[in-house]
mmCIF file of C-alpha atoms and ligand atoms in Angstrom:
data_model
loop_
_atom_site.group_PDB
_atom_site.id
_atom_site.type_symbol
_atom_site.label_atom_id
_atom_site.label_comp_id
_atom_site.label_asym_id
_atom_site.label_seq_id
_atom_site.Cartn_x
_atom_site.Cartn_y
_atom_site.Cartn_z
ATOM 1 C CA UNK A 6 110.686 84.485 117.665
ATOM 2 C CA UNK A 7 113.140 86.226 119.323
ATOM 3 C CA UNK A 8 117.264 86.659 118.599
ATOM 4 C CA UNK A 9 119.559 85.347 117.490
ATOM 5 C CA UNK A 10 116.553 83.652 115.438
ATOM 6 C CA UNK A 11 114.636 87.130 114.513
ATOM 7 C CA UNK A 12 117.071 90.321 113.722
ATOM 8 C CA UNK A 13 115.319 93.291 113.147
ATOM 9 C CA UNK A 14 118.390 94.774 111.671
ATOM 10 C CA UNK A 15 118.135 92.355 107.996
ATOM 11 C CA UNK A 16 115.652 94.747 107.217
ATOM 12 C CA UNK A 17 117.483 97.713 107.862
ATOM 13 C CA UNK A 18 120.327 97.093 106.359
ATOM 14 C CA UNK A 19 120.666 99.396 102.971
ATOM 15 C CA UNK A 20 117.950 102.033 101.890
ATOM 16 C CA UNK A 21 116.332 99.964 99.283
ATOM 17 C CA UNK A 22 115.568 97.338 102.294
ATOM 18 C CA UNK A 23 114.124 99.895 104.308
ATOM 19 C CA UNK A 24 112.033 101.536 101.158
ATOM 20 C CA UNK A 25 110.543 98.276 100.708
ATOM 21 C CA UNK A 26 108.989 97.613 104.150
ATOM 22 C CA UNK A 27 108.325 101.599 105.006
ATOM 23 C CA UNK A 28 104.822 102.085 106.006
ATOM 24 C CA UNK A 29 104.190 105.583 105.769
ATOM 25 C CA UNK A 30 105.414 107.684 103.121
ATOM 26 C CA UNK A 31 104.811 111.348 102.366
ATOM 27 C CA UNK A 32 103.368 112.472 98.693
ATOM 28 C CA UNK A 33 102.526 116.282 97.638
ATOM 29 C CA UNK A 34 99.051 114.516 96.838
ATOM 30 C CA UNK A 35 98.879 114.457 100.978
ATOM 31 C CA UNK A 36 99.933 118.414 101.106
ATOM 32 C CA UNK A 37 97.404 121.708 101.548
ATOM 33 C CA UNK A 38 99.289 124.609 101.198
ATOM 34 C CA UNK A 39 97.853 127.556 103.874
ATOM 35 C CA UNK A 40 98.326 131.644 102.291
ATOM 36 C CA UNK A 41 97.552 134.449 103.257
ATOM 37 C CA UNK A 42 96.406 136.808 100.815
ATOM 38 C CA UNK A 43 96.265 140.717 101.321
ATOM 39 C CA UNK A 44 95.223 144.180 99.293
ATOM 40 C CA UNK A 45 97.346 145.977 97.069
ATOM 41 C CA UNK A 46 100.007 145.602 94.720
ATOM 42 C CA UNK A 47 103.166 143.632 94.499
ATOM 43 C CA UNK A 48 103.185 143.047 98.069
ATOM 44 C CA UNK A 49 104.959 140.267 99.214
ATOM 45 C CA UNK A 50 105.861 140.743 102.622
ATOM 46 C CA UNK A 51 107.396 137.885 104.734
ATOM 47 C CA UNK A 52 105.959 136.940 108.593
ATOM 48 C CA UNK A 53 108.604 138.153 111.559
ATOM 49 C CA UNK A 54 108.126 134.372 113.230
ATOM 50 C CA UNK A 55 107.452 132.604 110.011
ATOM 51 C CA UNK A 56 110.415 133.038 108.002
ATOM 52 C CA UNK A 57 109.657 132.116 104.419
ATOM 53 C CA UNK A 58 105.431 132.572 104.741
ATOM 54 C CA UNK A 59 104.386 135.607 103.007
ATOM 55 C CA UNK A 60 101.539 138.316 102.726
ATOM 56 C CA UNK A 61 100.696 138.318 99.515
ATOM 57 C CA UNK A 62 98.964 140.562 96.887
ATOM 58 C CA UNK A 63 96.904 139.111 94.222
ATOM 59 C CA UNK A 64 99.421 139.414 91.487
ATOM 60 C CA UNK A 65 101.913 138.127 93.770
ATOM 61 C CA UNK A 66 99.825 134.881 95.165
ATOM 62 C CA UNK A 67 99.708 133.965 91.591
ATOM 63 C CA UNK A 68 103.227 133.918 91.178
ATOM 64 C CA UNK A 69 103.450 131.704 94.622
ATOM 65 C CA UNK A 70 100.529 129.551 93.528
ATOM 66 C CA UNK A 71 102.086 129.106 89.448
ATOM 67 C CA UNK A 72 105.182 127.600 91.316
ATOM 68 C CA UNK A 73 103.439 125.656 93.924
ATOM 69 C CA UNK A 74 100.568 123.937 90.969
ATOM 70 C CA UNK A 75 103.985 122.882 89.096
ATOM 71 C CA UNK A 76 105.475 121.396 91.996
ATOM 72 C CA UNK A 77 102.077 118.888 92.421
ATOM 73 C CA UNK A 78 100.243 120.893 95.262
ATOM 74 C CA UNK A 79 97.042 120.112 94.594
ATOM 75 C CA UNK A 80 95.340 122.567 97.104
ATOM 76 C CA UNK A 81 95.723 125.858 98.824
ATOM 77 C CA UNK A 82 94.041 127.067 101.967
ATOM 78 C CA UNK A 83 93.093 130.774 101.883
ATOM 79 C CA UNK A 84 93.341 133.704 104.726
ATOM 80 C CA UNK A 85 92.379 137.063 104.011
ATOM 81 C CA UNK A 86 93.834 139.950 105.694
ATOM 82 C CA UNK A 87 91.108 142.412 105.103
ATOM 83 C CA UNK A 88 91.844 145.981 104.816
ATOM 84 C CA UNK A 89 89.015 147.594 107.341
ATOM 85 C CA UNK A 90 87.707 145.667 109.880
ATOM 86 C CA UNK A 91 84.438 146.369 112.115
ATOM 87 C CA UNK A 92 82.168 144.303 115.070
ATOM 88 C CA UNK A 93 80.322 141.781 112.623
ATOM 89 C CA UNK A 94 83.042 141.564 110.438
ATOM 90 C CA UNK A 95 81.372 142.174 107.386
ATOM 91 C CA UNK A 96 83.958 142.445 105.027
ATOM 92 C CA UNK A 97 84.551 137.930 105.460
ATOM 93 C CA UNK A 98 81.340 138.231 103.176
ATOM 94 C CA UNK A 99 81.644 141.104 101.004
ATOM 95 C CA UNK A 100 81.351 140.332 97.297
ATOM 96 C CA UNK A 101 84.159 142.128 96.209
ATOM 97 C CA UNK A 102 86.496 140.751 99.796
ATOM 98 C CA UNK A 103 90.128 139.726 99.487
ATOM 99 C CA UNK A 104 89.009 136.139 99.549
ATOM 100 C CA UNK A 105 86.600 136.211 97.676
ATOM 101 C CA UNK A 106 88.898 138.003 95.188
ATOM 102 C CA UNK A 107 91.640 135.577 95.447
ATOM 103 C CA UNK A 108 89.142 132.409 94.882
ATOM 104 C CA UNK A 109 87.810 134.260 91.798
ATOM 105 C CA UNK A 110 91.579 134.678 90.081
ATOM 106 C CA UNK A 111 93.085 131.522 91.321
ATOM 107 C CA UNK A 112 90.204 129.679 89.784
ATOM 108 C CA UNK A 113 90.199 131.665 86.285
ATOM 109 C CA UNK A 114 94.153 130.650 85.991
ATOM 110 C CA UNK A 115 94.401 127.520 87.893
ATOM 111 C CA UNK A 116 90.903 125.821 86.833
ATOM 112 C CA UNK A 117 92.176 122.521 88.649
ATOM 113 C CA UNK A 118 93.787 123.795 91.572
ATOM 114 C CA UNK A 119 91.395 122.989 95.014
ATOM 115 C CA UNK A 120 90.622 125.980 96.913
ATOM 116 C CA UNK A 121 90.015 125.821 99.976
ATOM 117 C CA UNK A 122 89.072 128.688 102.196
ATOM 118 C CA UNK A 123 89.040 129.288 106.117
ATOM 119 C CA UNK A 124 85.855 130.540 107.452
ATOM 120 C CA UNK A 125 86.406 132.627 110.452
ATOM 121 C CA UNK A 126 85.396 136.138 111.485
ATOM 122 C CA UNK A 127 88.512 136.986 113.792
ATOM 123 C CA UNK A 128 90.573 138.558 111.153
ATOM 124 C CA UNK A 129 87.782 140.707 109.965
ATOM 125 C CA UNK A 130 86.355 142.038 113.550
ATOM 126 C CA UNK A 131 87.676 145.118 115.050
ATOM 127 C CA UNK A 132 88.046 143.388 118.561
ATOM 128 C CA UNK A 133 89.681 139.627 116.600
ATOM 129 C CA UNK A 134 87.017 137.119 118.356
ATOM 130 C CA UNK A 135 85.664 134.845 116.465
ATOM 131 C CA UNK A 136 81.892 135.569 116.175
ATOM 132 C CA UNK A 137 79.826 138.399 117.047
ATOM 133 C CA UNK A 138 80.045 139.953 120.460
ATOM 134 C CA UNK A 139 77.177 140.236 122.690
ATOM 135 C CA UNK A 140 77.561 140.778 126.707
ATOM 136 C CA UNK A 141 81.065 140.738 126.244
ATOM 137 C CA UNK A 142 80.784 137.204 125.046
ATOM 138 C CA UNK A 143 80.614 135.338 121.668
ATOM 139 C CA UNK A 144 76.946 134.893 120.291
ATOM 140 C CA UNK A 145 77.005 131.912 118.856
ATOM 141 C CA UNK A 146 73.883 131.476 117.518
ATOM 142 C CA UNK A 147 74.241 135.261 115.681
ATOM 143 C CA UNK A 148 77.943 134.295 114.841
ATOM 144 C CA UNK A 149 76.231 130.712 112.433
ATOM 145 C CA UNK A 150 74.466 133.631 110.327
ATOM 146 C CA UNK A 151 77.590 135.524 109.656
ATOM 147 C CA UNK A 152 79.146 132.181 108.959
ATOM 148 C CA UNK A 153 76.709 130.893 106.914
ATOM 149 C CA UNK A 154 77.127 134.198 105.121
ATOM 150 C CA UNK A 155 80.628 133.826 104.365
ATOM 151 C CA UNK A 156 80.675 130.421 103.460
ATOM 152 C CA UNK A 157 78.054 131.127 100.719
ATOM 153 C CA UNK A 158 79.824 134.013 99.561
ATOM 154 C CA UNK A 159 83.161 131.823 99.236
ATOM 155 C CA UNK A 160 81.269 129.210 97.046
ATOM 156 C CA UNK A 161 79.630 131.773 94.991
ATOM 157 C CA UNK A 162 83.078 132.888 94.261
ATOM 158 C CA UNK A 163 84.183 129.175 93.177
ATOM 159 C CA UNK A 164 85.254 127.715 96.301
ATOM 160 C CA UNK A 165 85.566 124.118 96.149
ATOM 161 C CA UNK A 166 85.642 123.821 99.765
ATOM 162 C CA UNK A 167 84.869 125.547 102.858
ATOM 163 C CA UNK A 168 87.008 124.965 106.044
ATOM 164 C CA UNK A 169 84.950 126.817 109.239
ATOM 165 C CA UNK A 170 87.568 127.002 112.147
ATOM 166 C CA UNK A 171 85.428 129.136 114.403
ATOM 167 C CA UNK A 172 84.337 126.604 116.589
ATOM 168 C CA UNK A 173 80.954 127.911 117.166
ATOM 169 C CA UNK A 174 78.499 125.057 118.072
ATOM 170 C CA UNK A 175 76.329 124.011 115.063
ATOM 171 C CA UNK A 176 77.802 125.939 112.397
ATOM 172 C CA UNK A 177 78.745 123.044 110.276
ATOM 173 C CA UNK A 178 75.355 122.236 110.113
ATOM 174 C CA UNK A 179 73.821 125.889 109.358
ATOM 175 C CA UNK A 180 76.749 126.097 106.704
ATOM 176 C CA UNK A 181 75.821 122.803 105.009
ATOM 177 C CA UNK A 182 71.823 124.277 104.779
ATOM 178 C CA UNK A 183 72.818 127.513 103.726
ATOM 179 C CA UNK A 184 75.029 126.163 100.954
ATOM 180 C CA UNK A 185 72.584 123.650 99.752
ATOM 181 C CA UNK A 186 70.069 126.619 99.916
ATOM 182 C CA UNK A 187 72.211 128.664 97.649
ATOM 183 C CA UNK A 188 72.576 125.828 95.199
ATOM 184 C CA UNK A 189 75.818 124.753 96.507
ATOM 185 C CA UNK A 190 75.097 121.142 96.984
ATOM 186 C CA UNK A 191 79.086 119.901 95.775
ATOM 187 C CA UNK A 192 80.441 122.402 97.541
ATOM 188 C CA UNK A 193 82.535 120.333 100.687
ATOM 189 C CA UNK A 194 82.972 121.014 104.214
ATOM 190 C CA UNK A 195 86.602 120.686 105.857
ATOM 191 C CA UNK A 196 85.409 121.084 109.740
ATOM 192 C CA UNK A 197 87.915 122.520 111.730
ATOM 193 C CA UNK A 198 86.244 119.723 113.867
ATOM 194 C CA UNK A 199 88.702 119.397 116.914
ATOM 195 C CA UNK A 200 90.289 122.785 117.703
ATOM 196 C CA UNK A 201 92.131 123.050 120.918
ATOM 197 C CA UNK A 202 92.513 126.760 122.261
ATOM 198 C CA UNK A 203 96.235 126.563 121.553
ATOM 199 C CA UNK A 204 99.407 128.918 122.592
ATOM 200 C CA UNK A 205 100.614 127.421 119.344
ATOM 201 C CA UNK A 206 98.408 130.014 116.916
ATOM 202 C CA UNK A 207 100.715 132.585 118.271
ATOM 203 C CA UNK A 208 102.686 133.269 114.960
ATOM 204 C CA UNK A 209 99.606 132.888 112.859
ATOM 205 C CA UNK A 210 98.138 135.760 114.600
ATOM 206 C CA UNK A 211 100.582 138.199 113.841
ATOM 207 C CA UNK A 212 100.109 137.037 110.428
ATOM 208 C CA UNK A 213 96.565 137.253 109.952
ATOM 209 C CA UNK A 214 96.407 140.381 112.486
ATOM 210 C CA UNK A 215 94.100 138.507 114.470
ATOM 211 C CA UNK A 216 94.571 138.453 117.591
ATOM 212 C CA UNK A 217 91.479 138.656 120.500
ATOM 213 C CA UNK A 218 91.577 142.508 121.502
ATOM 214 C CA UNK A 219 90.348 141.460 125.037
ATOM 215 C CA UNK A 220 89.968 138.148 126.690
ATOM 216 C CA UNK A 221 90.704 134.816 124.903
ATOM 217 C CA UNK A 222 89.145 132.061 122.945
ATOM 218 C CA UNK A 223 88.478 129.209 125.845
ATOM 219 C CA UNK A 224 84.573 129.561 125.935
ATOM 220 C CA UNK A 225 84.750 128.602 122.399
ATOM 221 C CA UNK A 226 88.239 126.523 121.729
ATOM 222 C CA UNK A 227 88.712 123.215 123.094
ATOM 223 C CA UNK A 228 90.555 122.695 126.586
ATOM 224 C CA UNK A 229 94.043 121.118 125.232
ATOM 225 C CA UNK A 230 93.611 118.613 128.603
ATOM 226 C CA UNK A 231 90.616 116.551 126.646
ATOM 227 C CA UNK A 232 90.140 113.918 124.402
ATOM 228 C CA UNK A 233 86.733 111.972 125.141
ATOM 229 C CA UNK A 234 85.630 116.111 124.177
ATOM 230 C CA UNK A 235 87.648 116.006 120.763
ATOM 231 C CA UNK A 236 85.730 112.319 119.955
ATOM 232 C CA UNK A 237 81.647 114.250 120.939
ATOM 233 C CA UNK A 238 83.172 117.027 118.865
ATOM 234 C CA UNK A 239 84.052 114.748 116.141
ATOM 235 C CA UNK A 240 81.076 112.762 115.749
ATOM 236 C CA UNK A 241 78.887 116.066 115.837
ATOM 237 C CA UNK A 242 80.613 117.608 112.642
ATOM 238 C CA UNK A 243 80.130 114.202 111.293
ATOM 239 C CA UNK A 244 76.188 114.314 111.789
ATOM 240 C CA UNK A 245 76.422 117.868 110.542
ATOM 241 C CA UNK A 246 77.307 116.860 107.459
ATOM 242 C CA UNK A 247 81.024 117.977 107.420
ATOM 243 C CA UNK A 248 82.910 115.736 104.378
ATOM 244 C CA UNK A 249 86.811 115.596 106.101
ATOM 245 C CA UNK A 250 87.169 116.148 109.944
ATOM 246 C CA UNK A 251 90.046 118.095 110.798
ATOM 247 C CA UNK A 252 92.579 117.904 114.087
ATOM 248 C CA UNK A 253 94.451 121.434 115.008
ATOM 249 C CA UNK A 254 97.199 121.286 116.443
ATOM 250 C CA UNK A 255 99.040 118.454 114.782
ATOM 251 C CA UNK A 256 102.445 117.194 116.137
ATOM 252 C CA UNK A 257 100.897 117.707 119.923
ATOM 253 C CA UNK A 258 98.037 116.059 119.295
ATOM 254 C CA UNK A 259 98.851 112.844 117.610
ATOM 255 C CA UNK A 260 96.847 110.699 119.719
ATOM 256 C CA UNK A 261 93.811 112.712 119.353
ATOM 257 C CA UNK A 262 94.646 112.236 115.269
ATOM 258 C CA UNK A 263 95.004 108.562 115.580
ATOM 259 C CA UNK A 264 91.804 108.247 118.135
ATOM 260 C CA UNK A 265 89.310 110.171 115.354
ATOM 261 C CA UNK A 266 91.468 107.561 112.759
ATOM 262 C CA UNK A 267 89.945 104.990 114.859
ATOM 263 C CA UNK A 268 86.368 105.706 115.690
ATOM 264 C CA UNK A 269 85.907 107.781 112.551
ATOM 265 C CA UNK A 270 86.180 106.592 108.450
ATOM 266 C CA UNK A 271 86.142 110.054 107.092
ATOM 267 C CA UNK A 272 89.051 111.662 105.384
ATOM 268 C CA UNK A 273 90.955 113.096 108.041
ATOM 269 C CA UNK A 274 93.187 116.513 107.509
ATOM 270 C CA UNK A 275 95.682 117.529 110.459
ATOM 271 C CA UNK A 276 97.006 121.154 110.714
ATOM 272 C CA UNK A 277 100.680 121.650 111.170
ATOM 273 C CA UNK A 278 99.706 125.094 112.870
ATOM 274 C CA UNK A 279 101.946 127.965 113.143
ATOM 275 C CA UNK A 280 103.871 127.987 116.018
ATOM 276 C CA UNK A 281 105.238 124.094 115.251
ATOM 277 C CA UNK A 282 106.295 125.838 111.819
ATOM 278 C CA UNK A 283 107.981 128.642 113.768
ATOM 279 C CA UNK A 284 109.834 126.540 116.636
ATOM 280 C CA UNK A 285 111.231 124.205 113.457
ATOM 281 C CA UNK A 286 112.258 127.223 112.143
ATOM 282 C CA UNK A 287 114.065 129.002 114.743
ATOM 283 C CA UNK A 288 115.755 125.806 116.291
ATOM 284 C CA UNK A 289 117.300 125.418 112.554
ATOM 285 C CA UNK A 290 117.857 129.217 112.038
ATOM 286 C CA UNK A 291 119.927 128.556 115.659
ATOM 287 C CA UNK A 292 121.721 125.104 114.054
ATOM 288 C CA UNK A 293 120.362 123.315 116.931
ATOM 289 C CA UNK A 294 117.938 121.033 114.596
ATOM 290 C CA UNK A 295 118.445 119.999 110.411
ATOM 291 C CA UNK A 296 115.357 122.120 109.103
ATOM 292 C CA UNK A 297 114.604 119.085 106.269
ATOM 293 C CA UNK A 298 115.044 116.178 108.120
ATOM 294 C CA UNK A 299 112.700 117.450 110.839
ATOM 295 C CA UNK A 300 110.428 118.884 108.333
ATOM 296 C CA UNK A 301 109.880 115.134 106.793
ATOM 297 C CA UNK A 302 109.998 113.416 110.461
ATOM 298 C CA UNK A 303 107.345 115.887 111.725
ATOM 299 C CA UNK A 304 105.285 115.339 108.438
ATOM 300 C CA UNK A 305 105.630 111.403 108.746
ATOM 301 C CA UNK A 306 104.306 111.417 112.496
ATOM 302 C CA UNK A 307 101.933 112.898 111.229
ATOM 303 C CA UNK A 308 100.745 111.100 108.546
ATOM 304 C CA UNK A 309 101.291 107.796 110.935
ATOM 305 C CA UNK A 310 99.114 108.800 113.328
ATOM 306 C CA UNK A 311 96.142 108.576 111.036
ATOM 307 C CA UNK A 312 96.123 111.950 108.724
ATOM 308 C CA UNK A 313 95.209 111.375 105.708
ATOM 309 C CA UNK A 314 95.867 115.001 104.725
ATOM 310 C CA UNK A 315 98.349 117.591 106.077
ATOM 311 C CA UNK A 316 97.891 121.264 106.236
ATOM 312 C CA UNK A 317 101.481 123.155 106.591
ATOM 313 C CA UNK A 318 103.269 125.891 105.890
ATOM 314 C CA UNK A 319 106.204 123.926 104.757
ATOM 315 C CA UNK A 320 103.926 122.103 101.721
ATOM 316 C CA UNK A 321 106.354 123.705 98.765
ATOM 317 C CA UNK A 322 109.518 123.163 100.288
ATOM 318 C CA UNK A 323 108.234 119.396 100.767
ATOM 319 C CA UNK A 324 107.675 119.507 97.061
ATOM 320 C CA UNK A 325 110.720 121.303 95.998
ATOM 321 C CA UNK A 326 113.111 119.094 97.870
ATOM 322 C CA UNK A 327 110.869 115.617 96.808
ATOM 323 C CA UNK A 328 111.091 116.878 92.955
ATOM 324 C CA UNK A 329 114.995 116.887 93.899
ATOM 325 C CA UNK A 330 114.906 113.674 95.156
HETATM 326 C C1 PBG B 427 91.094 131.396 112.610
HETATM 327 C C2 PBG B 427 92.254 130.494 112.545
HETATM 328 C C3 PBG B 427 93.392 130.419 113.371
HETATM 329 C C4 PBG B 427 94.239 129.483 112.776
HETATM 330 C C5 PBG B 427 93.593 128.977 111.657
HETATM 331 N N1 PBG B 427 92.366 129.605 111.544
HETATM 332 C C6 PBG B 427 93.792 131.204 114.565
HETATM 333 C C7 PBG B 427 93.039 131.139 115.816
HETATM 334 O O1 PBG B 427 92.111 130.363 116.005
HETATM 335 O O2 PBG B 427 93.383 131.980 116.648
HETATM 336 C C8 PBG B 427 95.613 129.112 113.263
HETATM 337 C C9 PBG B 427 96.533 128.533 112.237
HETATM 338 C C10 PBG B 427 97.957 128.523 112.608
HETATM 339 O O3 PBG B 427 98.361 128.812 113.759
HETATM 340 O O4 PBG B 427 98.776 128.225 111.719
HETATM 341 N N2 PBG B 427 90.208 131.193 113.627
#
């Protein structure tokens, strides 16, 4: 059928037209909301190149996270920013760690609230890589230990689930064991399943102080150029054991998302990574772009693509401006 016959344009003709045949739509049930939580007292201190994302302090995360659980979040994603660092990063595991501190509290108040918690070791190692150095290269198999480690010690503390973005090779599997080891069998894994060694984490690194001392993280993040890589990445997390597969970067990697939506049935999450928050930002901050409507476009492209869930730093104003709505 083709005009005058078929008109696209009936369809489009008022909003409650277009509500009625819109395919994708964006919920706060689809939202993680990523913090990062730091030592002391009644810190809140806001990120140069994230305007509006905050260190905070225990007392103060609760405050953040009271207003975020009555907006309909239904999940946070936690990043500690330890207070002494050294080589093995011990203190991602300590008992008494900022995360592990933060899980603990936001679990006594908000009994409902999914936690979710990033296991990494480059914002607790003195030189910011992402496992344990050996010949001036990542270890990986010594680096699954420490992970393993951590990811116990963040279910001990009431994690519901663990997210390793590390990218080590295996560790999804060595996590799942130790967890089930430890008792942990309910405990989920969010894989960080198809990272791409991304310019984009620049903003994120200044928040989390985590920035590679020397070198960078190619041997061990993915080459942005592949996708065939992403899929054998995919399907190894998969036989691992990981419970939702996760794409990072989002908005430049939509066809990655929508090739794992393909091939792959489980829940997929996409991270809306720090320097796409940061270039929204700034273009609005510059009134060259309208911060909400791009906020809502990005998230929809998203979500179109094939994510099921959508990790961003924007998560409470998309649930302040939807309760408005
Ligand atoms: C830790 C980690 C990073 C991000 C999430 N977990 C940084 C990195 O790999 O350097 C980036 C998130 C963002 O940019 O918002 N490995």
């Amino acid at each position: 059928m083709f005009f005058p016959e078929y008109r696209p344009r009936r369809l489009r003709k008022n909003e409650n037209i277009r509500s009625l045949v819109r395919e994708t739509i964006i919920t706060v049930d689809d939202l993680i909301y990523p913090l990062f939580v730091c030592e002391g007292k009644g810190v809140k201190q806001e990120i140069r190149s994230m305007p509006e994302v905050y260190r905070f302090s225990l007392d103060q995360l609760i405050e953040e996270v009271k207003q975020v659980v009555e907006l309909g979040i239904k999940a946070v994603l936690l990043f500690g920013i330890p207070d002494k660092k050294d080589e093995v990063g011990s203190s991602a595991y300590a008992k008494d760690g900022i995360v592990q501190k933060a899980v603990r509290t936001l679990k006594e108040k908000f009994p409902d609230l999914v936690v979710i918690t990033d296991v990494c070791l480059c914002e607790y190692t003195s030189h910011g890589h992402c496992g344990i150095i050996k010949n001036h290269t990542v270890d990986n198999d010594a680096t699954l230990e420490q992970l393993a480690k951590i990811a116990v010690s963040h279910a001990k503390a009431g994690a519901d689930i663990v997210a390793p973005s590390d990218m080590m090779d295996g560790r999804v599997g060595r996590i799942r064991e130790a967890l089930d080891e430890a008792g942990f069998t309910d405990v989920a894994i969010m894989s960080y399943a198809v990272k791409y060694c991304s310019a984009f984490y620049g903003p994120f690194r200044e928040a989390a102080e985590s920035a590679p001392q020397f070198g960078d993280r190619r041997s061990y993040q993915m080459d942005p150029a592949n996708i065939r890589e992403a899929l054998r990445e995919a399907y190894l997390d998969v036989q691992e054991g990981a419970d939702i597969l996760m794409v990072k970067p989002a908005m430049p990697y939509l066809d990655v998302i929508k090739t794992i939506r393909q091939e792959i049935n489980h829940p997929l999450a996409a991270y809306q990574v720090s320097g796409e928050y940061a270039m929204i930002k700034a273009a609005s901050k510059l009134g060259w772009l309208d911060e909400e409507k791009i906020m809502f476009e990005s998230l929809i492209a998203i979500k179109r693509a094939g994510a099921d869930l959508i990790i961003t730093y924007f998560a409470k104003k998309v649930a302040q401006t939807l309760a408005k709505r």
